[in-house]
Short mmCIF file of C-alpha atoms and ligand atoms in Angstrom, two decimals:
data_model
loop_
_atom_site.label_atom_id
_atom_site.label_comp_id
_atom_site.label_asym_id
_atom_site.label_seq_id
_atom_site.Cartn_x
_atom_site.Cartn_y
_atom_site.Cartn_z
CA MET O 268 -224.30 107.39 -102.68
CA LEU O 269 -222.84 110.69 -103.83
CA THR O 270 -224.13 114.56 -102.66
CA LEU O 271 -223.58 116.11 -105.91
CA PRO O 272 -223.04 119.98 -106.04
CA PRO O 273 -226.00 121.89 -106.82
CA GLY O 274 -226.69 121.67 -110.74
CA ALA O 275 -225.17 118.82 -111.35
CA ILE O 276 -227.20 116.48 -113.46
CA PRO O 277 -226.98 112.61 -112.46
CA PHE O 278 -226.19 110.09 -114.89
CA SER O 279 -229.55 108.49 -114.26
CA HIS O 280 -231.30 111.78 -115.31
CA VAL O 281 -229.21 111.76 -118.85
CA LEU O 282 -229.94 107.96 -119.03
CA SER O 283 -233.87 108.64 -118.80
CA ALA O 284 -233.60 111.29 -120.89
CA GLY O 285 -233.08 109.35 -123.97
CA PRO O 286 -230.32 109.19 -126.23
CA LEU O 287 -228.74 111.80 -128.31
CA ALA O 288 -228.53 112.46 -132.07
CA GLY O 289 -225.64 110.49 -132.38
CA PRO O 290 -223.51 107.19 -131.03
CA ALA O 291 -220.44 108.31 -129.66
CA LYS O 292 -216.76 108.44 -131.14
CA ILE O 293 -214.54 106.04 -128.72
CA TYR O 294 -211.32 106.97 -128.09
CA ALA O 295 -208.32 104.95 -126.54
CA MET O 296 -204.98 106.69 -124.80
CA VAL O 297 -202.45 103.76 -125.22
CA ASN O 298 -198.84 103.62 -124.49
CA GLN O 299 -196.89 101.09 -122.96
CA SER O 300 -194.55 103.07 -120.83
CA GLY O 301 -196.01 104.88 -117.96
CA GLY O 302 -196.22 108.61 -117.85
CA ALA O 303 -196.30 110.03 -121.67
CA GLY O 304 -199.18 111.92 -120.51
CA LYS O 305 -202.20 109.75 -121.57
CA THR O 306 -204.42 110.82 -118.31
CA THR O 307 -203.54 114.34 -118.46
CA SER O 308 -204.18 114.46 -122.43
CA ALA O 309 -207.73 112.30 -122.05
CA VAL O 310 -209.00 114.63 -119.30
CA ASN O 311 -208.08 117.93 -121.08
CA VAL O 312 -209.53 116.84 -124.45
CA ALA O 313 -212.67 115.67 -123.09
CA ALA O 314 -213.10 119.14 -120.85
CA SER O 315 -212.52 120.90 -123.95
CA ALA O 316 -214.89 119.11 -126.29
CA ALA O 317 -217.44 119.24 -123.22
CA GLU O 318 -217.19 122.62 -123.28
CA TYR O 319 -217.28 123.09 -126.86
CA GLY O 320 -221.03 121.43 -126.45
CA TRP O 321 -220.13 117.81 -126.79
CA ARG O 322 -221.40 115.62 -123.83
CA THR O 323 -218.70 113.57 -123.24
CA LEU O 324 -217.54 110.28 -121.20
CA ILE O 325 -213.96 109.99 -119.62
CA VAL O 326 -213.72 105.97 -118.72
CA ASP O 327 -211.00 105.52 -115.95
CA GLY O 328 -209.58 102.12 -115.80
CA ASP O 329 -206.37 102.65 -114.35
CA ALA O 330 -205.99 101.69 -110.97
CA GLN O 331 -203.70 104.70 -110.14
CA CYS O 332 -207.29 106.71 -110.66
CA ASP O 333 -205.51 109.47 -111.63
CA ALA O 334 -208.50 110.52 -114.19
CA SER O 335 -210.92 110.15 -111.44
CA VAL O 336 -208.67 112.39 -109.04
CA ALA O 337 -208.02 115.27 -112.06
CA CYS O 338 -212.08 115.05 -111.91
CA GLY O 339 -212.28 115.98 -108.52
CA TYR O 340 -213.20 112.11 -107.02
CA GLU O 341 -210.86 110.66 -104.62
CA PRO O 342 -212.77 106.55 -105.42
CA ASP O 343 -211.27 104.90 -102.76
CA GLN O 344 -212.74 107.65 -100.24
CA MET O 345 -216.05 107.32 -101.33
CA GLU O 346 -218.31 104.89 -99.34
CA GLY O 347 -221.04 103.06 -101.31
CA GLN O 348 -220.15 104.75 -104.75
CA ALA O 349 -219.38 102.32 -107.54
CA THR O 350 -216.20 101.66 -109.57
CA LEU O 351 -215.33 99.72 -112.40
CA TYR O 352 -213.99 97.22 -110.04
CA ASP O 353 -217.31 96.36 -108.80
CA VAL O 354 -218.43 96.00 -111.98
CA LEU O 355 -215.92 93.58 -112.84
CA LEU O 356 -216.61 92.23 -109.39
CA GLY O 357 -220.09 92.14 -110.85
CA VAL O 358 -222.01 94.05 -107.80
CA ALA O 359 -222.57 97.60 -109.83
CA ASN O 360 -224.23 98.13 -113.37
CA PHE O 361 -221.39 100.45 -115.51
CA GLU O 362 -223.99 103.19 -115.25
CA ASP O 363 -223.67 103.15 -111.97
CA THR O 364 -219.84 104.51 -112.28
CA ILE O 365 -220.89 107.03 -114.26
CA VAL O 366 -221.00 110.38 -111.82
CA PRO O 367 -220.81 114.28 -113.38
CA ALA O 368 -217.10 115.65 -113.56
CA LEU O 369 -216.31 117.81 -110.79
CA ALA O 370 -214.26 121.62 -111.48
CA GLY O 371 -212.50 121.33 -108.15
CA PRO O 372 -212.33 118.75 -104.86
CA TYR O 373 -215.22 116.77 -104.28
CA GLY O 374 -217.38 117.98 -100.83
CA ALA O 375 -215.23 121.30 -100.99
CA LYS O 376 -216.83 124.43 -100.76
CA GLY O 377 -217.68 126.06 -104.10
CA THR O 378 -217.17 123.02 -106.50
CA VAL O 379 -219.33 122.99 -109.06
CA ALA O 380 -219.82 119.95 -111.95
CA ILE O 381 -218.32 120.59 -115.45
CA GLU O 382 -220.88 121.13 -117.99
CA ASN O 383 -221.11 117.76 -120.06
CA LEU O 384 -218.48 116.20 -118.61
CA TYR O 385 -218.93 112.61 -116.62
CA ILE O 386 -216.37 110.04 -115.76
CA ALA O 387 -216.66 106.70 -114.72
CA LEU O 388 -214.86 106.22 -111.78
CA ALA O 389 -211.61 104.02 -110.86
CA SER O 390 -210.70 101.97 -107.89
CA SER O 391 -206.81 101.21 -106.60
CA GLU O 392 -208.54 97.54 -106.71
CA LEU O 393 -208.40 97.51 -110.32
CA GLU O 394 -204.80 96.50 -109.68
CA ASP O 395 -206.34 93.01 -110.20
CA ALA O 396 -208.28 93.46 -113.10
CA GLU O 397 -205.91 91.41 -115.12
CA GLN O 398 -206.02 88.32 -113.05
CA MET O 399 -209.84 88.52 -113.09
CA LEU O 400 -210.30 89.19 -116.60
CA ALA O 401 -208.20 86.47 -117.10
CA THR O 402 -210.37 83.41 -116.53
CA ARG O 403 -213.47 84.97 -118.16
CA VAL O 404 -214.79 83.71 -121.32
CA GLY O 405 -214.74 86.67 -123.99
CA ARG O 406 -212.25 88.26 -121.58
CA GLU O 407 -210.64 90.86 -124.44
CA PHE O 408 -214.50 92.32 -124.75
CA TRP O 409 -215.50 92.93 -121.28
CA LEU O 410 -215.26 96.50 -121.53
CA ARG O 411 -216.46 96.52 -125.47
CA GLY O 412 -220.16 95.27 -123.93
CA LEU O 413 -219.79 98.01 -121.13
CA ILE O 414 -219.20 101.62 -123.23
CA GLU O 415 -221.76 100.31 -126.09
CA SER O 416 -224.13 100.09 -123.47
CA VAL O 417 -223.97 104.04 -123.05
CA ARG O 418 -222.55 104.59 -126.52
CA GLY O 419 -226.16 106.40 -127.46
CA GLN O 420 -225.82 108.91 -124.56
CA PHE O 421 -222.30 110.42 -125.50
CA ASP O 422 -220.48 112.37 -128.51
CA LEU O 423 -217.28 111.65 -127.26
CA ILE O 424 -215.99 109.18 -125.16
CA ILE O 425 -212.39 108.28 -124.40
CA ILE O 426 -210.79 105.39 -122.61
CA ASP O 427 -207.67 106.47 -119.92
CA CYS O 428 -205.44 103.13 -120.27
CA PRO O 429 -202.92 102.63 -117.47
CA GLY O 430 -199.73 102.34 -119.15
CA ASN O 431 -198.98 98.82 -120.53
CA LEU O 432 -200.31 96.84 -123.16
CA GLY O 433 -201.71 94.14 -120.67
CA LEU O 434 -205.43 92.87 -121.10
CA TYR O 435 -207.25 96.03 -119.86
CA VAL O 436 -205.51 97.89 -122.77
CA VAL O 437 -206.32 95.03 -125.02
CA ASN O 438 -210.13 95.53 -123.69
CA ALA O 439 -209.93 99.70 -124.41
CA ILE O 440 -208.22 98.56 -128.07
CA VAL O 441 -211.22 96.11 -129.01
CA ALA O 442 -214.00 98.66 -127.36
CA CYS O 443 -212.64 101.86 -129.07
CA ASP O 444 -212.81 102.65 -132.80
CA GLU O 445 -209.51 104.80 -132.74
CA VAL O 446 -206.77 104.28 -130.70
CA ILE O 447 -204.22 107.76 -129.70
CA GLY O 448 -200.73 106.45 -129.24
CA CYS O 449 -199.91 108.92 -126.33
CA VAL O 450 -195.62 109.09 -126.65
CA LYS O 451 -193.21 111.52 -125.40
CA PRO O 452 -190.61 113.17 -127.93
CA GLY O 453 -187.67 110.58 -128.14
CA TRP O 454 -186.02 107.79 -130.17
CA LYS O 455 -187.23 105.04 -127.44
CA GLU O 456 -190.67 106.61 -127.80
CA LEU O 457 -191.27 106.42 -131.43
CA ARG O 458 -190.18 102.52 -131.12
CA ALA O 459 -193.32 102.38 -128.48
CA LEU O 460 -195.72 103.50 -131.19
CA THR O 461 -194.31 100.37 -133.62
CA ARG O 462 -195.03 98.14 -130.64
CA ILE O 463 -198.70 99.82 -130.19
CA GLU O 464 -199.42 99.03 -134.04
CA LEU O 465 -198.22 95.94 -133.84
CA LYS O 466 -200.26 95.02 -130.65
CA ILE O 467 -203.63 96.17 -132.58
CA GLU O 468 -202.38 93.78 -135.56
CA GLU O 469 -202.06 90.89 -133.07
CA ILE O 470 -204.90 91.61 -131.53
CA LYS O 471 -207.42 91.94 -134.72
CA ARG O 472 -205.94 88.77 -136.37
CA ALA O 473 -206.60 86.97 -133.41
CA LEU O 474 -209.83 88.33 -132.81
CA GLY O 475 -212.97 88.98 -134.94
CA GLY O 476 -214.78 92.56 -135.72
CA VAL O 477 -211.91 94.82 -133.97
CA LYS O 478 -212.08 98.07 -135.82
CA ALA O 479 -209.39 100.20 -134.11
CA PHE O 480 -206.38 101.43 -135.63
CA LEU O 481 -203.66 103.67 -134.87
CA GLY O 482 -205.40 106.46 -135.92
CA LYS O 483 -203.73 109.75 -134.15
CA VAL O 484 -200.07 110.76 -132.10
CA LEU O 485 -199.95 112.91 -129.61
CA VAL O 486 -196.33 113.44 -128.44
CA VAL O 487 -196.43 115.37 -124.85
CA ASP O 488 -193.17 117.25 -123.38
CA VAL O 489 -193.78 115.79 -120.60
CA PRO O 490 -190.86 116.27 -117.47
CA THR O 491 -189.19 112.96 -118.01
CA THR O 492 -188.46 113.17 -121.85
CA ARG O 493 -184.65 112.76 -121.27
CA SER O 494 -182.66 114.25 -123.73
CA GLN O 495 -183.07 117.76 -125.04
CA GLY O 496 -180.99 119.22 -127.56
CA ALA O 497 -180.21 118.03 -130.46
CA ILE O 498 -181.32 114.58 -130.76
CA TYR O 499 -184.50 115.26 -128.82
CA ASP O 500 -185.25 118.06 -131.75
CA ASP O 501 -184.32 115.08 -134.25
CA SER O 502 -186.64 112.98 -132.70
CA LYS O 503 -189.30 115.24 -132.81
CA LYS O 504 -189.03 115.60 -136.30
CA SER O 505 -188.57 111.96 -137.26
CA VAL O 506 -192.13 111.21 -135.23
CA ALA O 507 -193.96 114.25 -137.28
CA SER O 508 -192.31 112.49 -140.49
CA ALA O 509 -192.86 108.79 -139.80
CA TYR O 510 -196.81 109.61 -138.48
CA ALA O 511 -197.43 113.20 -140.55
CA ASP O 512 -200.98 111.96 -141.44
CA GLN O 513 -201.65 111.32 -137.62
CA MET O 514 -200.40 113.89 -135.80
CA LEU O 515 -202.04 115.45 -133.41
CA PRO O 516 -200.92 119.45 -132.26
CA MET O 517 -198.09 118.49 -130.06
CA VAL O 518 -198.68 119.57 -126.02
CA ARG O 519 -195.88 121.81 -124.46
CA ARG O 520 -194.33 121.42 -121.36
CA SER O 521 -196.05 123.49 -118.58
CA PRO O 522 -195.72 123.84 -114.83
CA ARG O 523 -200.01 124.37 -115.03
CA ILE O 524 -199.97 120.68 -115.57
CA PRO O 525 -198.71 119.05 -112.48
CA GLU O 526 -200.58 122.49 -110.46
CA ALA O 527 -203.99 121.96 -112.05
CA TYR O 528 -203.72 117.68 -111.21
CA ALA O 529 -202.68 118.89 -107.41
CA ALA O 530 -205.56 121.29 -106.99
CA GLN O 531 -208.07 118.47 -109.14
CA LYS O 532 -209.26 120.78 -111.71
CA VAL O 533 -209.13 120.45 -114.98
CA LEU O 534 -206.81 122.89 -116.93
CA ARG O 535 -209.12 124.96 -118.67
CA ILE O 536 -210.99 125.59 -115.32
CA TYR O 537 -207.66 126.06 -113.30
CA ASP O 538 -205.95 128.20 -115.82
CA ARG O 539 -208.61 129.21 -119.19
CA THR O 540 -206.51 131.45 -121.02
CA GLY O 541 -202.69 129.31 -120.35
CA GLU O 542 -201.37 128.72 -123.43
CA VAL O 543 -200.79 124.67 -122.61
CA THR O 544 -204.75 125.42 -122.20
CA GLN O 545 -205.01 126.21 -125.76
CA ASP O 546 -203.03 123.67 -126.48
CA TYR O 547 -205.23 120.88 -125.63
CA TYR O 548 -208.44 123.01 -127.40
CA ASP O 549 -206.36 122.91 -130.55
CA ILE O 550 -206.14 119.09 -129.84
CA THR O 551 -209.48 118.53 -129.76
CA LYS O 552 -210.70 120.30 -132.76
CA ALA O 553 -208.30 118.38 -134.85
CA LEU O 554 -209.97 115.77 -133.57
CA GLY O 555 -213.09 117.11 -135.27
CA PHE O 556 -214.84 118.28 -131.77
CA LYS O 557 -215.16 121.89 -132.36
CA ARG O 558 -217.49 124.66 -130.98
CA ARG O 559 -221.04 122.87 -131.48
CA LYS O 560 -223.30 124.70 -133.32
CA LYS O 561 -226.53 125.92 -131.21
N1 ATP W 13 -196.93 118.94 -120.64
C1 ATP W 13 -196.54 118.53 -119.41
N2 ATP W 13 -195.95 119.70 -118.78
C2 ATP W 13 -195.84 119.20 -117.86
N3 ATP W 13 -196.06 118.00 -116.72
C3 ATP W 13 -196.95 117.10 -117.34
C4 ATP W 13 -197.02 117.51 -118.71
N4 ATP W 13 -198.01 116.57 -119.34
C5 ATP W 13 -198.01 115.50 -117.60
N5 ATP W 13 -197.19 115.89 -117.16
C6 ATP W 13 -197.22 115.79 -115.68
O1 ATP W 13 -196.42 114.54 -116.49
C7 ATP W 13 -196.67 113.52 -114.85
C8 ATP W 13 -197.21 111.99 -116.20
O2 ATP W 13 -198.49 112.27 -116.91
P1 ATP W 13 -199.67 111.61 -116.74
O3 ATP W 13 -200.06 111.24 -115.84
O4 ATP W 13 -200.56 112.54 -117.63
O5 ATP W 13 -199.45 110.23 -117.54
P2 ATP W 13 -199.76 108.70 -118.02
O6 ATP W 13 -199.35 108.49 -119.32
O7 ATP W 13 -201.23 108.54 -117.95
O8 ATP W 13 -198.99 107.89 -116.72
P3 ATP W 13 -199.23 106.57 -116.11
O9 ATP W 13 -198.84 105.91 -117.33
O10 ATP W 13 -198.75 106.60 -115.12
O11 ATP W 13 -200.48 106.53 -115.99
C9 ATP W 13 -198.09 113.79 -114.63
O12 ATP W 13 -197.23 114.19 -113.06
C10 ATP W 13 -198.34 115.19 -114.83
O13 ATP W 13 -198.47 116.23 -114.38
MG1 MG W 14 -202.45 107.73 -116.33
#
């Protein structure tokens, strides 16, 4: 069992208080290749929406646990705390994996909970998730069932995906309303968006009742972006023209992002007035999650 900081509202209290007015909008952050800024974006859009007054859930389905870590938790060090892996094993309920996101490392002096923000925790054992899912009946619908069970408790749910298009990511696509394709600026990355679209089409053809589509494109200038200069600028323009209607504001490159991650803080708490923090507020507003009127 976790010892939450004073003032944190456990998810069990949210559940017993009853549903919110509207069912959550569900996004999946997807890209086939790793290191495209998916987790950073999932966590920081979610944190901005939470600040604007929207009750928000991040679903961490990645064995790297990066989103869980960014929200203050090291799931593999927390004996007895349920994770998505336990749900997959059938020994925990999904709601037991949902904990308040923290504004610093769990257990550290002064760490408080972030109002309105929750995370469904991952664990490194999720490495086995693909094989475990593969043999199930309804294997593509596992995550949808879990998420639908808490949809009424949230305004926004963001599923952070591992960097592939495997069975867990298929589950995330099936569970979401819209996919956000997260890419680095570059020619190769532009092709990655086409692959995501083809994958969504394939899923829709094979399975009934899937409503997801590539709703938005988010370009994040991560440090591993290969080319700078003319080709790089051209490729940014070509992503922008090919996906004009779907483009979210771009995220600039900033050392604040790895620093915030190392401090286990979301950006708006680590660097309240930073430019890249503002980028994420702009994206959140572009998704329709503006400051909620009281
Ligand atoms: N705008 C940015 N500026 C500088 N560094 C960034 C930026 N966005 C992300 N990073 C760094 O780039 C790395 C990859 O980012 P992130 O973990 O968000 O990508 P990811 O797509 O979730 O990766 P994976 O597929 O491995 O889960 C991280 O070290 C992160 O701190
Ligand atoms: Mg990630």
